[in-house]
Tab-separated table of C-alpha atoms in Angstrom:
chain	number	residue	atom	x	y	z
A	20	UNK	CA	-69.878	40.989	27.497
A	21	UNK	CA	-68.943	37.980	29.553
A	22	UNK	CA	-71.815	36.409	31.400
A	23	UNK	CA	-69.748	35.151	34.304
A	24	UNK	CA	-68.243	36.540	37.501
A	25	UNK	CA	-65.169	35.031	39.127
A	26	UNK	CA	-62.896	36.106	41.977
A	27	UNK	CA	-59.761	37.726	40.554
A	28	UNK	CA	-57.333	35.539	42.454
A	29	UNK	CA	-57.044	32.546	44.759
A	30	UNK	CA	-54.295	30.649	46.490
A	31	UNK	CA	-54.167	26.946	47.174
A	32	UNK	CA	-51.691	24.723	48.977
A	33	UNK	CA	-50.024	22.023	46.914
A	34	UNK	CA	-51.787	18.700	47.316
A	35	UNK	CA	-55.016	20.251	48.542
A	36	UNK	CA	-58.206	20.649	46.581
A	37	UNK	CA	-58.681	23.896	44.707
A	38	UNK	CA	-62.297	25.063	44.511
A	39	UNK	CA	-62.874	27.819	41.991
A	40	UNK	CA	-66.312	29.462	42.051
A	41	UNK	CA	-68.174	31.070	39.171
A	42	UNK	CA	-71.435	32.983	39.072
A	43	UNK	CA	-73.543	32.895	35.916
A	44	UNK	CA	-76.906	34.092	37.136
A	45	UNK	CA	-78.191	35.042	33.662
A	46	UNK	CA	-77.496	31.683	32.070
A	47	UNK	CA	-80.172	30.390	29.707
A	48	UNK	CA	-81.566	26.903	29.693
A	49	UNK	CA	-79.567	25.679	26.703
A	50	UNK	CA	-76.264	27.347	27.501
A	51	UNK	CA	-73.335	25.263	28.633
A	52	UNK	CA	-70.732	26.139	31.250
A	53	UNK	CA	-67.157	25.662	30.099
A	54	UNK	CA	-63.908	25.896	31.998
A	55	UNK	CA	-60.561	26.634	30.399
A	56	UNK	CA	-57.234	27.569	31.864
A	57	UNK	CA	-54.338	29.551	30.487
A	58	UNK	CA	-50.765	29.248	31.521
A	59	UNK	CA	-48.667	32.287	30.770
A	60	UNK	CA	-48.182	32.992	27.049
A	61	UNK	CA	-49.966	29.852	25.914
A	62	UNK	CA	-53.329	29.187	24.346
A	63	UNK	CA	-56.236	28.245	26.618
A	64	UNK	CA	-56.487	24.606	27.625
A	65	UNK	CA	-59.844	22.884	27.877
A	66	UNK	CA	-60.716	21.477	31.303
A	67	UNK	CA	-64.350	20.465	31.451
A	68	UNK	CA	-67.872	21.523	30.546
A	69	UNK	CA	-71.433	20.760	31.607
A	70	UNK	CA	-75.072	21.709	31.225
A	71	UNK	CA	-76.807	20.874	34.491
A	72	UNK	CA	-75.387	17.621	35.804
A	73	UNK	CA	-72.134	17.427	37.700
A	74	UNK	CA	-69.245	16.292	35.554
A	75	UNK	CA	-65.896	14.680	36.266
A	76	UNK	CA	-62.909	13.862	34.122
A	77	UNK	CA	-59.249	13.128	34.654
A	78	UNK	CA	-58.467	16.776	35.262
A	79	UNK	CA	-61.271	18.112	37.393
A	80	UNK	CA	-64.843	17.999	38.610
A	81	UNK	CA	-67.551	20.501	37.789
A	82	UNK	CA	-70.344	21.087	40.257
A	83	UNK	CA	-73.325	23.036	38.912
A	84	UNK	CA	-76.014	24.258	41.298
A	85	UNK	CA	-79.536	23.089	40.750
A	86	UNK	CA	-80.685	26.516	39.589
A	87	UNK	CA	-77.602	26.654	37.308
A	88	UNK	CA	-76.766	30.160	38.460
A	89	UNK	CA	-73.360	29.182	39.711
A	90	UNK	CA	-70.763	26.449	39.462
A	91	UNK	CA	-67.534	25.332	41.057
A	92	UNK	CA	-64.509	23.830	39.404
A	93	UNK	CA	-62.656	21.430	41.661
A	94	UNK	CA	-59.055	20.399	41.133
A	95	UNK	CA	-58.860	17.509	43.632
A	96	UNK	CA	-55.110	17.550	44.288
A	97	UNK	CA	-53.567	20.773	43.088
A	98	UNK	CA	-49.966	20.762	41.922
A	99	UNK	CA	-47.600	23.618	41.170
A	100	UNK	CA	-48.277	23.067	37.468
A	101	UNK	CA	-51.924	23.962	38.036
A	102	UNK	CA	-50.938	27.579	38.614
A	103	UNK	CA	-52.768	29.429	35.840
A	104	UNK	CA	-55.653	31.739	35.033
A	105	UNK	CA	-58.923	29.804	35.057
A	106	UNK	CA	-61.799	30.985	32.924
A	107	UNK	CA	-65.437	30.094	33.417
A	108	UNK	CA	-67.418	30.658	30.222
A	109	UNK	CA	-71.057	30.415	29.294
A	110	UNK	CA	-71.368	29.226	25.723
A	111	UNK	CA	-74.454	30.068	23.754
A	112	UNK	CA	-76.088	28.668	20.701
A	113	UNK	CA	-74.017	30.800	18.371
A	114	UNK	CA	-71.054	28.673	19.367
A	115	UNK	CA	-68.684	31.481	20.329
A	116	UNK	CA	-66.850	31.761	23.640
A	117	UNK	CA	-66.460	35.095	25.368
A	118	UNK	CA	-63.925	35.216	28.143
A	119	UNK	CA	-64.306	37.094	31.387
A	120	UNK	CA	-61.459	38.201	33.588
A	121	UNK	CA	-60.912	34.744	35.070
A	122	UNK	CA	-59.361	33.677	38.367
A	123	UNK	CA	-55.628	33.632	38.804
A	124	UNK	CA	-54.930	30.493	40.835
A	125	UNK	CA	-51.581	30.249	42.553
A	126	UNK	CA	-50.634	26.868	43.973
A	127	UNK	CA	-48.073	27.239	46.709
A	128	UNK	CA	-45.653	24.608	48.017
B	21	UNK	CA	-57.214	15.108	21.029
B	22	UNK	CA	-57.718	17.555	18.204
B	23	UNK	CA	-54.925	19.993	17.490
B	24	UNK	CA	-55.000	23.563	16.282
B	25	UNK	CA	-51.712	25.034	15.156
B	26	UNK	CA	-50.769	28.670	14.630
B	27	UNK	CA	-47.900	30.067	12.634
B	28	UNK	CA	-45.800	32.007	13.278
B	29	UNK	CA	-45.650	31.698	17.055
B	30	UNK	CA	-44.007	35.080	17.235
B	31	UNK	CA	-43.271	37.839	14.757
B	32	UNK	CA	-41.629	41.232	14.846
B	33	UNK	CA	-42.397	43.724	12.127
B	34	UNK	CA	-41.911	47.350	11.285
B	35	UNK	CA	-44.705	49.852	11.607
B	36	UNK	CA	-46.727	50.134	8.400
B	37	UNK	CA	-46.143	46.597	7.187
B	38	UNK	CA	-48.688	43.781	7.052
B	39	UNK	CA	-48.436	40.519	8.906
B	40	UNK	CA	-50.286	37.279	8.221
B	41	UNK	CA	-51.012	34.705	10.915
B	42	UNK	CA	-52.199	31.227	9.981
B	43	UNK	CA	-54.454	28.973	11.995
B	44	UNK	CA	-54.748	25.328	10.996
B	45	UNK	CA	-56.846	22.494	12.327
B	46	UNK	CA	-54.514	19.545	11.936
B	47	UNK	CA	-56.761	16.533	12.320
B	48	UNK	CA	-60.298	17.747	11.862
B	49	UNK	CA	-62.290	20.005	9.611
B	50	UNK	CA	-63.331	23.250	11.205
B	51	UNK	CA	-66.309	25.001	9.700
B	52	UNK	CA	-65.972	27.787	12.232
B	53	UNK	CA	-62.857	29.417	13.624
B	54	UNK	CA	-62.561	32.260	16.096
B	55	UNK	CA	-59.878	34.899	16.433
B	56	UNK	CA	-58.984	36.473	19.770
B	57	UNK	CA	-56.601	39.175	20.874
B	58	UNK	CA	-55.015	39.348	24.308
B	59	UNK	CA	-53.103	42.284	25.723
B	60	UNK	CA	-50.711	41.791	28.661
B	61	UNK	CA	-52.422	40.882	31.914
B	62	UNK	CA	-55.828	41.003	30.257
B	63	UNK	CA	-58.323	38.388	29.191
B	64	UNK	CA	-58.934	37.145	25.666
B	65	UNK	CA	-61.122	39.423	23.570
B	66	UNK	CA	-63.091	37.906	20.724
B	67	UNK	CA	-62.282	39.732	17.495
B	68	UNK	CA	-64.205	37.834	14.863
B	69	UNK	CA	-65.917	34.623	13.900
B	70	UNK	CA	-64.722	33.033	10.692
B	71	UNK	CA	-66.920	30.667	8.734
B	72	UNK	CA	-65.506	28.619	5.889
B	73	UNK	CA	-66.450	30.032	2.528
B	74	UNK	CA	-68.116	33.181	3.809
B	75	UNK	CA	-67.206	36.562	5.201
B	76	UNK	CA	-66.098	36.815	8.780
B	77	UNK	CA	-68.321	38.360	11.408
B	78	UNK	CA	-66.472	41.012	13.357
B	79	UNK	CA	-67.100	42.095	16.927
B	80	UNK	CA	-68.038	45.669	17.602
B	81	UNK	CA	-65.025	47.935	17.597
B	82	UNK	CA	-62.843	45.629	15.488
B	83	UNK	CA	-61.887	47.168	12.155
B	84	UNK	CA	-62.533	44.627	9.420
B	85	UNK	CA	-60.360	46.497	6.929
B	86	UNK	CA	-57.441	46.370	9.308
B	87	UNK	CA	-57.825	42.777	10.453
B	88	UNK	CA	-58.480	40.764	7.323
B	89	UNK	CA	-59.733	37.256	7.926
B	90	UNK	CA	-59.857	34.576	5.286
B	91	UNK	CA	-61.251	31.094	5.836
B	92	UNK	CA	-60.801	29.532	2.438
B	93	UNK	CA	-60.718	25.913	3.502
B	94	UNK	CA	-62.007	23.733	6.302
B	95	UNK	CA	-58.555	23.477	7.839
B	96	UNK	CA	-57.118	26.960	7.416
B	97	UNK	CA	-58.028	30.457	8.508
B	98	UNK	CA	-55.714	33.435	8.228
B	99	UNK	CA	-55.624	36.763	10.012
B	100	UNK	CA	-53.775	39.588	8.298
B	101	UNK	CA	-52.961	42.672	10.304
B	102	UNK	CA	-52.662	45.397	7.688
B	103	UNK	CA	-50.528	48.490	8.123
B	104	UNK	CA	-49.556	47.385	11.590
B	105	UNK	CA	-48.808	49.938	14.286
B	106	UNK	CA	-47.254	49.526	17.730
B	107	UNK	CA	-50.692	49.507	19.349
B	108	UNK	CA	-51.467	46.339	17.374
B	109	UNK	CA	-48.764	44.519	19.296
B	110	UNK	CA	-50.577	41.731	21.087
B	111	UNK	CA	-51.030	37.995	21.523
B	112	UNK	CA	-53.360	36.686	18.819
B	113	UNK	CA	-55.071	33.342	19.421
B	114	UNK	CA	-57.312	31.308	17.181
B	115	UNK	CA	-59.707	28.527	18.043
B	116	UNK	CA	-61.649	26.028	16.046
B	117	UNK	CA	-64.820	24.118	16.611
B	118	UNK	CA	-65.082	20.536	15.451
B	119	UNK	CA	-68.019	19.965	13.103
B	120	UNK	CA	-71.281	18.935	14.621
B	121	UNK	CA	-70.277	20.066	18.057
B	122	UNK	CA	-72.527	23.104	18.242
B	123	UNK	CA	-72.280	24.638	21.671
B	124	UNK	CA	-71.735	21.258	23.256
B	125	UNK	CA	-68.390	20.368	21.796
B	126	UNK	CA	-64.921	21.386	22.778
B	127	UNK	CA	-63.378	24.479	21.270
B	128	UNK	CA	-59.728	23.839	20.477
B	129	UNK	CA	-57.263	26.686	20.830
B	130	UNK	CA	-54.003	27.323	19.061
B	131	UNK	CA	-50.785	28.126	20.849
B	132	UNK	CA	-51.073	31.814	20.022
B	133	UNK	CA	-48.996	34.212	17.946
B	134	UNK	CA	-47.201	37.093	19.583
B	135	UNK	CA	-46.964	40.150	17.365
B	136	UNK	CA	-44.563	42.974	18.151
B	137	UNK	CA	-44.720	46.047	15.951
B	138	UNK	CA	-41.718	48.341	16.159
């Protein structure tokens, strides 16, 4: 079973920041939080991951709360091409990734 | 970045036949590969974990005799759907973990293979 909870859908205006929340209240101390996205009929695309510190790369920022029970993925300037299903995943020591339902983000002009 | 390739990207077969899907890591050696299945408008469901040179570990509810997984080399894993039926029609996706990454490294996903069983 997935260890994360995400809202089923969100809308965002083009050019604005998209903030996608994720709850992972049962996360263990050595489990990482990963974010992937999937555009229709394609394989998942890696976005970012982190353990406890906030992370930033060319695609997004990941904000993890101090207690690590939740996180937020931030797409700073959403474009129409960012419309996709975004998955927040807690990855354990056994290396596998189990997907939850994800959030369907729709970026609108 | 690392690339994982699947072949074929789509396949149509008759009920009762077997279909093989290949998953290759093109520029790295993958000791572990994962196979997922995705039905329309649903999330990815982990089917099995494939370790090079050993038997795959199947998730509960996945029939190992129906979904044969072979991971004979560090760059290739295959999934064979045996005696396929229409309910096996789905999007099959593989992923591979670069060596040494553990749970801290990126998991690279293939483009997926869409199977339609008539």
